[in-house]
Every structure is written in C-alpha cells, then in structure tokens.
Short mmCIF file of C-alpha atoms in Angstrom, two decimals:
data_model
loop_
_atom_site.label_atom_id
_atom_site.label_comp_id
_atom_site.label_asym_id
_atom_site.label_seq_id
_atom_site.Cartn_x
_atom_site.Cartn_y
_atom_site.Cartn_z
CA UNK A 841 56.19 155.90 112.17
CA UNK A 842 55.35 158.55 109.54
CA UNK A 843 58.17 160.32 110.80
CA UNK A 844 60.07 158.12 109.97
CA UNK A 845 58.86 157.80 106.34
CA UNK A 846 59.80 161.29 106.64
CA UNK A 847 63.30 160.46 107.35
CA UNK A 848 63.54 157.49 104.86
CA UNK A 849 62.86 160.14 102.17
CA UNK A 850 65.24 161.90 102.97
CA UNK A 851 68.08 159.85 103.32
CA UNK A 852 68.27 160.56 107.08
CA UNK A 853 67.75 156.67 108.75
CA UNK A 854 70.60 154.42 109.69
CA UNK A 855 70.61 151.30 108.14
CA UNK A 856 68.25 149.28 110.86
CA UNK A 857 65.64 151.82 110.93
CA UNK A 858 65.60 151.91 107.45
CA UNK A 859 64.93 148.02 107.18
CA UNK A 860 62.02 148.58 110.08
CA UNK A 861 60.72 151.28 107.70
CA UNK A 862 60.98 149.64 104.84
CA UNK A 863 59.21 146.71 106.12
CA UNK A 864 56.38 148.84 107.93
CA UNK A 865 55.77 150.32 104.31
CA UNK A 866 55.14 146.95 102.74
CA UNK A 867 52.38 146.35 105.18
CA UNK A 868 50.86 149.45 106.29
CA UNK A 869 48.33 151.40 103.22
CA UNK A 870 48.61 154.49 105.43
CA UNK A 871 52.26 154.66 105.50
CA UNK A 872 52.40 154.05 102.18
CA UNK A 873 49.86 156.92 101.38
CA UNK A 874 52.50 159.05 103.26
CA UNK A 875 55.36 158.05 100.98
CA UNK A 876 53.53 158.78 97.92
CA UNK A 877 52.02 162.51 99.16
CA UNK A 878 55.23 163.70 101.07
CA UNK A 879 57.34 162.54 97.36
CA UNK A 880 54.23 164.45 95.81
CA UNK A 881 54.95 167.73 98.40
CA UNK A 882 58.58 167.21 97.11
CA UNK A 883 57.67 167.48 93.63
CA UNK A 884 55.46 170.41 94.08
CA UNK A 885 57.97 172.81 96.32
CA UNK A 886 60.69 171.88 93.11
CA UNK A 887 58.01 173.50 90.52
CA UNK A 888 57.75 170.03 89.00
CA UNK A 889 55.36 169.67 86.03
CA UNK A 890 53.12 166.48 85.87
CA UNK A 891 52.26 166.88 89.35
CA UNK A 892 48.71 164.80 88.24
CA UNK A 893 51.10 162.05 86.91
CA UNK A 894 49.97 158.88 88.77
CA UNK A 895 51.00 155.25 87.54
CA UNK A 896 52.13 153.98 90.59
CA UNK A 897 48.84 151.74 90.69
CA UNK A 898 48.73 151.14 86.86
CA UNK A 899 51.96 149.94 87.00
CA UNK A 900 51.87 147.90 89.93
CA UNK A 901 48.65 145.86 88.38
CA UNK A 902 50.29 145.07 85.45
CA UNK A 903 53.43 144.19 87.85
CA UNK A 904 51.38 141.16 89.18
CA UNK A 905 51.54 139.11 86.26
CA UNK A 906 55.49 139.49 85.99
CA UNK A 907 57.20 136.75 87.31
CA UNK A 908 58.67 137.26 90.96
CA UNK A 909 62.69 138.29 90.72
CA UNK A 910 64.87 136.44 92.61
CA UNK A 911 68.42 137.39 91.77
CA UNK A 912 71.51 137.03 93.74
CA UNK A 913 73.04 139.16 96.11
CA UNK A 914 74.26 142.02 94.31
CA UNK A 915 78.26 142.66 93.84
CA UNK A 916 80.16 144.80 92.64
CA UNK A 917 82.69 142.38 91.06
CA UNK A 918 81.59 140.17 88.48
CA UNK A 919 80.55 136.74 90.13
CA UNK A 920 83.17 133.84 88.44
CA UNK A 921 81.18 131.03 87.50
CA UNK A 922 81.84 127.52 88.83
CA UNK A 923 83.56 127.03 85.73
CA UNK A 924 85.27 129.60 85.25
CA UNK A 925 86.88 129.25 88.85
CA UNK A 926 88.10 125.18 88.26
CA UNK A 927 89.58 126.54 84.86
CA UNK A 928 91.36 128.99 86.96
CA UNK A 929 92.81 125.98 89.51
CA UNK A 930 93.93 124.06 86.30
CA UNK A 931 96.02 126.48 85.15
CA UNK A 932 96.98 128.00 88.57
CA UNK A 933 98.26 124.29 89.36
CA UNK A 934 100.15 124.00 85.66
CA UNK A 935 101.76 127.63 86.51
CA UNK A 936 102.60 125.96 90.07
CA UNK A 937 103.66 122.36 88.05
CA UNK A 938 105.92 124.33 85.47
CA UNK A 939 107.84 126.70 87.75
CA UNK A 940 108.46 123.32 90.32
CA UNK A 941 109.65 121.78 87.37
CA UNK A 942 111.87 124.57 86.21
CA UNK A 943 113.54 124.67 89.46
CA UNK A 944 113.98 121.27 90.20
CA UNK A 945 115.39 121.37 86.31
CA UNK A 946 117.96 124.46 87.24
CA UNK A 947 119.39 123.09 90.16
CA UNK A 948 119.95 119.52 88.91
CA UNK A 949 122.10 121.27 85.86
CA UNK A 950 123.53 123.87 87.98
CA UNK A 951 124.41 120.80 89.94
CA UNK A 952 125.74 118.71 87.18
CA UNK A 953 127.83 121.71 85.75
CA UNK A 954 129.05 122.72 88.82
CA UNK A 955 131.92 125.06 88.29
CA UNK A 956 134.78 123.32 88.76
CA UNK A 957 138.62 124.52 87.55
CA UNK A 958 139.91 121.88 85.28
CA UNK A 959 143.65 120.66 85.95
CA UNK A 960 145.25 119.38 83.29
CA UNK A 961 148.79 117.95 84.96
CA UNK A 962 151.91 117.04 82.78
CA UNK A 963 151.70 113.36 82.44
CA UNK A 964 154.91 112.94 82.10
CA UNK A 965 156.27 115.11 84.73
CA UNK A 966 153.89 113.79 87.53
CA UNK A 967 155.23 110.29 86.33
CA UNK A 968 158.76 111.52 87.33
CA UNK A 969 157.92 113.91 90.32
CA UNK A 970 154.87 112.99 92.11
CA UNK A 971 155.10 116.49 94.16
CA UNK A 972 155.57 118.50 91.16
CA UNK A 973 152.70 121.17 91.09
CA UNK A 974 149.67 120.98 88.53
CA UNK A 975 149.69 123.78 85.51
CA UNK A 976 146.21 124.94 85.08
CA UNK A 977 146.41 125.39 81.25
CA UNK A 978 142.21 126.68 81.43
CA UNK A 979 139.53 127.97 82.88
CA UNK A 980 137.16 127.08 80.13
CA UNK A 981 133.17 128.27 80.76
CA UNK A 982 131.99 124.66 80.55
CA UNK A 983 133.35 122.29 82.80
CA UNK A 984 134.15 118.27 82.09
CA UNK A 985 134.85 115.58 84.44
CA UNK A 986 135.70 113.04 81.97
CA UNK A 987 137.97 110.47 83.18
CA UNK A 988 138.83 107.66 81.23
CA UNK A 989 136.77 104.57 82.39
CA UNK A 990 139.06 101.77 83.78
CA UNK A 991 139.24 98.38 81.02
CA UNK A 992 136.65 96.39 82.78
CA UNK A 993 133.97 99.19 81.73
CA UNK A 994 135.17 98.47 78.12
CA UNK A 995 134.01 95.33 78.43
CA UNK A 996 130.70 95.84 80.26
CA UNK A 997 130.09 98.44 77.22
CA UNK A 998 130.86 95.87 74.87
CA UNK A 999 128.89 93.18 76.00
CA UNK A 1000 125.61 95.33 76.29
CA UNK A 1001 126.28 97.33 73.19
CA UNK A 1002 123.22 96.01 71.85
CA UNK A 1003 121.28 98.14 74.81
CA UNK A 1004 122.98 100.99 73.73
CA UNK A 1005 120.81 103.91 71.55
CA UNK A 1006 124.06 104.60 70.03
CA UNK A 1007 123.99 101.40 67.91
CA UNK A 1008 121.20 102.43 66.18
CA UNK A 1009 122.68 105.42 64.57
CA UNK A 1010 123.90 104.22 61.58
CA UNK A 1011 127.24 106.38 60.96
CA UNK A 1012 127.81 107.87 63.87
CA UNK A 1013 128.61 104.66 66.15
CA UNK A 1014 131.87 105.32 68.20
CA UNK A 1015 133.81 103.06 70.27
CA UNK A 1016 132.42 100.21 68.41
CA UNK A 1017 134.83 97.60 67.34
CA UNK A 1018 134.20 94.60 65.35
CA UNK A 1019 134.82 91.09 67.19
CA UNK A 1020 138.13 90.21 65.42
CA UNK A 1021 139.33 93.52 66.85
CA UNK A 1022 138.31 92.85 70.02
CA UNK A 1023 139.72 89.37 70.13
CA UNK A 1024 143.13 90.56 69.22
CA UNK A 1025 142.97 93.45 71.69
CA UNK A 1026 141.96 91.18 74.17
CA UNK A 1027 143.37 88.63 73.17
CA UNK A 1028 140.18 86.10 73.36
CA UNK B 1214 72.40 156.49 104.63
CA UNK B 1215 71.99 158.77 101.83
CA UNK B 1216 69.35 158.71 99.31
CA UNK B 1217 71.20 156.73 96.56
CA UNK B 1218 71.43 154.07 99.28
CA UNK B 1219 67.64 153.86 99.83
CA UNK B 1220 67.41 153.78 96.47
CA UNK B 1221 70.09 150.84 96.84
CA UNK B 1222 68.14 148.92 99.28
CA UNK B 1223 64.95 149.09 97.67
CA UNK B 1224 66.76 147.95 94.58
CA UNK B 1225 67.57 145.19 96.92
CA UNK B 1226 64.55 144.18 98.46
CA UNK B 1227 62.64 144.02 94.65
CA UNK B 1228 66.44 141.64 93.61
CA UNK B 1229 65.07 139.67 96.51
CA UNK B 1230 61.58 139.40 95.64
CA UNK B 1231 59.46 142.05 97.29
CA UNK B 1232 57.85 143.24 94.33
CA UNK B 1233 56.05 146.01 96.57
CA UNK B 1234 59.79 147.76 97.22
CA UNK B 1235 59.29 148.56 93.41
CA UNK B 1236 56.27 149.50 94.22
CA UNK B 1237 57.79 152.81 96.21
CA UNK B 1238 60.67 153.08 93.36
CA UNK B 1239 57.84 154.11 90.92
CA UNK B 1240 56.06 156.54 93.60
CA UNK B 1241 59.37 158.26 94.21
CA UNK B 1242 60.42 158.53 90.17
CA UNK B 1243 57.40 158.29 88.09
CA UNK B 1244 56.53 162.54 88.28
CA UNK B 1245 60.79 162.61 87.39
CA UNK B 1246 60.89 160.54 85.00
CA UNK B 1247 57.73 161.98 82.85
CA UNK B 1248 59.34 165.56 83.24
CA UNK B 1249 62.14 163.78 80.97
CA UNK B 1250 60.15 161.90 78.48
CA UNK B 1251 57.56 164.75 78.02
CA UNK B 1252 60.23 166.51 75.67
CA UNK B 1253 60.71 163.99 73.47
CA UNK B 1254 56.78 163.11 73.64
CA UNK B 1255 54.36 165.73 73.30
CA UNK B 1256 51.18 164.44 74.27
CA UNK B 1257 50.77 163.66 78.17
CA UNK B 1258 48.47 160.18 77.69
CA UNK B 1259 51.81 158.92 75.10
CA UNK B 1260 54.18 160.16 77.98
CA UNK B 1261 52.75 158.44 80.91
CA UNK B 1262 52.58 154.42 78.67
CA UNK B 1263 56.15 155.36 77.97
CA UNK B 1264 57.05 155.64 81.22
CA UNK B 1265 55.07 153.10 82.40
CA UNK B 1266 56.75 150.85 80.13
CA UNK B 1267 60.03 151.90 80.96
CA UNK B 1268 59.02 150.98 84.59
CA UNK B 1269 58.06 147.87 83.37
CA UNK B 1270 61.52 147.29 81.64
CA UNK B 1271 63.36 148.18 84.37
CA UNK B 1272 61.50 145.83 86.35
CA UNK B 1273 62.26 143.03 84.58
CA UNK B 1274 66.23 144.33 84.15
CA UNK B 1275 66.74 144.55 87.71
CA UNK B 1276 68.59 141.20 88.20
CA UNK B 1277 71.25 142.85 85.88
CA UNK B 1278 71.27 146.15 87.88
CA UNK B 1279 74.59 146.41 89.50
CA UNK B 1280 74.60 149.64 91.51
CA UNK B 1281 77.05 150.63 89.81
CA UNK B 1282 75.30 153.75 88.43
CA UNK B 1283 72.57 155.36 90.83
CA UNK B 1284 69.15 154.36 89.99
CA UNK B 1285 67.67 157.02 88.77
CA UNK B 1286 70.20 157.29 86.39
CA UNK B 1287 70.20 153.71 84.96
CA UNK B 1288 66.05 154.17 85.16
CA UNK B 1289 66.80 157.16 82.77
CA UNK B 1290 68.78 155.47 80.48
CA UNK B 1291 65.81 152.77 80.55
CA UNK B 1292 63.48 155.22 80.00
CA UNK B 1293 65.14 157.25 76.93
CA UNK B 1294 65.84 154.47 74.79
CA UNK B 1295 61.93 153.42 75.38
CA UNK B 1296 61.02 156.46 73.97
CA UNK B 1297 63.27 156.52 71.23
CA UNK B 1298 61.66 152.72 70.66
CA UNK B 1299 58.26 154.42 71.13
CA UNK B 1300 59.05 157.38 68.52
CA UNK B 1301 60.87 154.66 66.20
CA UNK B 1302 57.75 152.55 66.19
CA UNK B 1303 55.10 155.43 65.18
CA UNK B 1304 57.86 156.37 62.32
CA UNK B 1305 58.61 159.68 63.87
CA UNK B 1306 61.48 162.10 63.88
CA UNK B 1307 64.10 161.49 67.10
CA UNK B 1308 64.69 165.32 68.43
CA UNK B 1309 67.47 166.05 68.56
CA UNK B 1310 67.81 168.65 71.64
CA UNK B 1311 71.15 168.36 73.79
CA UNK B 1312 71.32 166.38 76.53
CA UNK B 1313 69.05 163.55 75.21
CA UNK B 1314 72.11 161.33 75.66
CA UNK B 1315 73.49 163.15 78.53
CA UNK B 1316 74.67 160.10 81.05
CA UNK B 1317 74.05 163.25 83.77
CA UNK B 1318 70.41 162.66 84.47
CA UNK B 1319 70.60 164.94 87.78
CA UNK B 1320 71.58 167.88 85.77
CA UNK B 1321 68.91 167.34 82.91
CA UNK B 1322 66.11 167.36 84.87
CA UNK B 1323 66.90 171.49 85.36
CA UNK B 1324 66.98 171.84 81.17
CA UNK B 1325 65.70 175.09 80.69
CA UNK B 1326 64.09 173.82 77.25
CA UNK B 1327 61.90 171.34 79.61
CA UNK B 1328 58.06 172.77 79.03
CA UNK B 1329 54.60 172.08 79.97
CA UNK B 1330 52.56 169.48 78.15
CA UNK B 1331 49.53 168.86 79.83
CA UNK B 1332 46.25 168.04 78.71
CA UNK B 1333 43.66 170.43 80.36
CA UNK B 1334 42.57 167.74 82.86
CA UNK B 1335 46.03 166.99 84.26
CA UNK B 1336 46.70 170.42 83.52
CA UNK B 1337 43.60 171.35 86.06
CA UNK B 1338 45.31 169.05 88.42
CA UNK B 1339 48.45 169.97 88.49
CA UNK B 1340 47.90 172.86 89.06
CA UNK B 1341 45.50 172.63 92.06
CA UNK B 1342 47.92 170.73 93.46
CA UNK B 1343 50.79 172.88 92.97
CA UNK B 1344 48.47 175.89 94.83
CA UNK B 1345 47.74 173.80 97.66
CA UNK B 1346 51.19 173.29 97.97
CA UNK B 1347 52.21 176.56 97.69
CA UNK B 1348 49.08 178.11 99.99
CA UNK B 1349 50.12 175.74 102.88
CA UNK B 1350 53.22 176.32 102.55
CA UNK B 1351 53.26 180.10 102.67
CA UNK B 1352 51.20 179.91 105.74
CA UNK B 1353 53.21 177.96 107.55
CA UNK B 1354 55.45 178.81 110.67
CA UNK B 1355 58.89 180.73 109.36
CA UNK B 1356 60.88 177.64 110.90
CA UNK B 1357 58.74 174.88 109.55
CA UNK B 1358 58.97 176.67 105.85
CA UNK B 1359 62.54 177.23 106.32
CA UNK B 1360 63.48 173.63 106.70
CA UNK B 1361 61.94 172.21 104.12
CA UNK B 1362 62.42 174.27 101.60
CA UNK B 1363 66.09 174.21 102.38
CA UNK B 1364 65.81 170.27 102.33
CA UNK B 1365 63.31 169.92 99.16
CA UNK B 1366 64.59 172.47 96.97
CA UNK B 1367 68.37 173.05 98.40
CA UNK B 1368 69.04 169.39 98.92
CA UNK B 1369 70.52 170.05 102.42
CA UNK B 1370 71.67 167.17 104.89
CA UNK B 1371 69.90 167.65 108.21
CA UNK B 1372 73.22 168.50 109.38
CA UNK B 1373 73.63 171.11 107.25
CA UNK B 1374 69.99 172.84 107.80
CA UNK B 1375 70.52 172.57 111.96
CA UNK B 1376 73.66 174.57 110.80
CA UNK B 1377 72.16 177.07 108.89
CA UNK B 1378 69.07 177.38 111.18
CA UNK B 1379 71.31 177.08 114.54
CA UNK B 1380 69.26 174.52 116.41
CA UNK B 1381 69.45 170.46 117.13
CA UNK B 1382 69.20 168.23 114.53
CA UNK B 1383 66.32 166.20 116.21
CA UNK B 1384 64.66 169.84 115.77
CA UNK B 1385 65.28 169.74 112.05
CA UNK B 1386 64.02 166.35 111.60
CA UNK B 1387 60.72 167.24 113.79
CA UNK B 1388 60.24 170.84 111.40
CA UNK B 1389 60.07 169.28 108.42
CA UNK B 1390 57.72 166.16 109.28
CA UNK B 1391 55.64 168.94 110.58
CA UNK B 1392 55.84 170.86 107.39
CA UNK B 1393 54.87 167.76 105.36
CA UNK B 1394 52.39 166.52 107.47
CA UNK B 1395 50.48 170.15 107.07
CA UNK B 1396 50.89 169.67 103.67
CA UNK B 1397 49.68 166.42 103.55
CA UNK B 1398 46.47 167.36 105.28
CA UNK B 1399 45.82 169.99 102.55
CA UNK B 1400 46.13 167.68 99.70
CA UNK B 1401 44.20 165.30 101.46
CA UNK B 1402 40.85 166.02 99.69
CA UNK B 1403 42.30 166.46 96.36
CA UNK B 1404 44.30 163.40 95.98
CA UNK B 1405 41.38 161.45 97.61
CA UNK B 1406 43.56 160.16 100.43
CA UNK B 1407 41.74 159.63 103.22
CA UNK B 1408 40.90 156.75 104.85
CA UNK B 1409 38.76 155.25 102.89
CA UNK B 1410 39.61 156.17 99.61
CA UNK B 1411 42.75 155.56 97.27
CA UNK B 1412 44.04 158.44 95.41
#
C-alpha cells in the first residue's frame, strides 16, 4: 500500500484507487507516517526552507473542538434555492400566460379584420340592371362590414336601450330617439 | 488524476465530514505555506500560529470552497490576508514586496527575495534534514535518483519520465517508491518515526 501513497502523491492513481487510498490513510498511522515523510522528501529535494515546520498535529488537536463540516456536494454552478426556483415557475408560467394570450389576441383581430375588398355598387344602377358589374371605388387599409341592420333590430335596440353603455354617455348618445319620434316613425 | 484533483477529493472528503482528509491537506501544505508567510513574518514561532491559523480558517471556510480555484491557491489567499490580520493587529508596517497579492501562488513560491528565517533550533533541523536528504539521495542508484528528481523537482508525469528514461511506466512508478522509501528509512531516526514513536 505505501506504494500507493507513493502514487497518490503524485497524482498518478485513477479515481478508485485513489478512494481505497484515501480510505487506507484514514485508518492506518503507518501509512499516514508515509504521507507526511515522502511530502517531507519532496520538500527537501525542492531546497525548501522550514523543513522542521511541523503543525500537522497542533493543528489537528485544536481541529477536534471544531464542529464536524457537512456541506453539500460541491458544484460548480451556483445551487438555486427552493425559492428561487418556484419564483422562476411563476414567471416562466406568466411569460407562457402572456405570449398564449397575445396569440390567441392576434388571431382573433387578424380574424375580425380580415382583409376583405370593399364593393361599393351603384344603388341605383343595380336597381335598374341586376347584372351590371360592381365599381370598386377602394381598397381602403381597414376593412368594414357594416350593413345596415334590417327594422326589426331597430326595435330590439330600442326596447333594451336601457342595457346599452351608450346611454350613459351623456352627449354622445346616437341613434337615440325620443318616444314621440318613435311613435310617429312607427306609427304606435 | 492529477494532483489538483487529489487535492479536490480531499477537499471533498473534509465537505463530507472526514475531518482526518484535512488532516493530510495540512501535511502536504503546511512546509509551503510557511515558505510564503515567513516574508511577511520574520520570526519562525509568529510564522508557524499564522499558518496554523490560516489552516484553521480554511477549515472552517471549506463549505464555501468551490473548486473553482486550486487549493493551494485559495489556502494562499487564506493565508495572506491572516497575516496581514496578524501584522494589522501588532500595529506593524504591511511590506510591501511584489507579489504579496499575486493571485499566482505557484509562481511565488520561486520569489527569489524568499529567505531563511529560522531560529537556531529549527534551523539545526532543517538542516539535518535537508543533509539526510541530500546524502541518501546522492548515494542512490543513477535510475532511482533520476526519477525522482525529475518527478520532485521537474514536476514530470510518469509518462513523461518513462519517456525521458526509455523504460515502462510501471518501472517509473516502482523507481521512485524505491527512492522515497530509502529516503524514508534515513529520516527515520530524526523525525522519530518509527514504530513506536510519533514524529
């Protein structure tokens, strides 16, 4: 075995002989007399001053009133704390949440605004010629559907105008008409 | 595995508990480390509670020891700002000689400015030990001398030496256990390491 303290010294042991070694020093006082003189030897053959320096033992003795260390395995990285690691989730799930949502956002509008060539037809001309061609008079960047709601709607609006946001606006109310109006445009 | 990864797996062992892998971390540094200190702290008996403290520090800092540096190098940095604590604390001047800061603790420990400040004692010591060394090792077997000077002072690979010396590497590895193990026996009686006695 002190061969293979030898060895150990010298950086020359693969990694299970070095545990065996390692774990042979802890128990054997001659092996570990054989550490100490061949690191001595070392020393000595380098022209090392303070050969006689010895604390190993002095330091040792005062080493058995330190508390035992027990740390965690040793990484390189940083260890993220418990923490740490649930803040990360949070936000990893908000990132996740807020692109979803941006999506699901972009292709309802891209839906809504789908791009659509407006056709604006000559009333009066289709009302003489129903084969007559449309005129596109624009292309414009936004595109409408707007078609004018049939009466009936009028009077579904009118009847739950009071559910309406709109009303609340002072100023700004459209479409609203007062009853006498209605009564002589509809004649009740 | 290289040396930094011994280094790394006694680092390890003393993250895991095994306050005896520390234990061989001291052995293997303390002689390096007081080298250092010993120009910023003249006398020897101040040098060796500095860097028994800084031991002691780097003890207790070894959860926080990454491995992201070597450890010799984070020991150093342990070990110079204890002595600039230690000179701080008796009111005395910081010298200022280059490469007190130098993150490079490999290179420093070559600083030509590096001198001897023994007492007589460890003086004595040293160098009996040092002539033992030396004796034994001049009067060993051209091979045996060969390969471990090339690996103690040259820093070879085993690879590199069975190169250089054109034999096996299982020859290598045998020369220079051989070469220590003379030693060893030499120093024997000076360190007090025989069987029944602790150096």
């Amino acid at each position: 075995m002190e061969n293979k303290v030898s060895e150990l010294m010298d950086g020359e042991l693969n990694d299970q002989s070095v545990s065996n070694v390692l774990g042979a020093l802890k128990k054997d006082h001659e092996l570990q007399e054989k550490w100490q003189a061949y690191h001595l030897i070392g020393d000595a053959i380098r022209q090392s001053s303070c050969l006689s320096v010895n604390i190993s033992s002095s330091v040792s003795q005062k080493l058995k009133n330190e508390p035992i260390i027990f740390s965690p395995k040793v990484s390189t990285k940083p260890p993220i704390s418990y923490d740490r690691k649930q803040k990360y989730k949070v936000f990893a799930f908000a990132i996740a949440a807020s692109v979803i949502a941006m999506i699901s956002g972009g292709i309802f509008m891209n839906h809504l605004y789908e791009p659509k060539q407006m056709m604006v037809v000559d009333q009066s001309k289709q009302e003489r010629n129903f084969n007559a061609a449309p005129i596109m008079v624009s292309n414009p960047s936004v595109k409408h559907h707007y078609v004018h709601p049939p009466v009936e709607i009028n009077d579904y609006l009118f009847v739950h105008r009071e559910f309406s946001p709109g009303i609340t606006v002072r100023g700004h109310v459209t479409n609203v008409n007062s009853m006498p109006e209605i009564h002589e445009r509809y004649g009740r | 595995m290289g040396d930094r990864e011994v280094d790394q797996q006694l680092v390890e062992r003393v993250q895991g508990g095994d306050k005896h892998a520390f234990d061989l971390l001291v052995i293997k540094y303390q002689r390096k480390l007081a080298r250092l200190l010993s120009q910023y702290i003249r006398d020897p008996a101040e040098v060796e509670d500095v860097v028994q403290e800084a031991f002691i520090k780097a003890y207790r800092a070894m959860p926080s020891f990454r491995g992201e540096s070597a450890f010799y190098t984070w020991l150093y940095r342990i070990g110079i700002n204890t002595a600039k604590n230690f000179l701080v604390s008796q009111g005395r001047k910081l010298p200022t000689l280059q490469g007190f800061d130098n993150e490079d603790a490999e290179d420093f420990e070559d600083n030509a400015l590096l001198k001897e400040v023994n007492t007589p004692e460890s003086e004595l010591m040293s160098q009996q030990i040092a002539q033992t060394v030396n004796q034994t090792l001049d009067s060993l077997p051209d091979e045996l001398r060969t390969a471990i000077v090339l690996r103690e002072i040259d820093g070879l690979s085993y690879e590199e030496i069975a190169n250089i010396m054109n034999c096996p590497i299982g020859t290598v590895r045998s020369r220079i256990f051989r070469a220590r193990e003379a030693i060893s026996e030499q120093l024997r009686p000076l360190l007090g390491t025989s069987k029944d006695k602790r150096w």
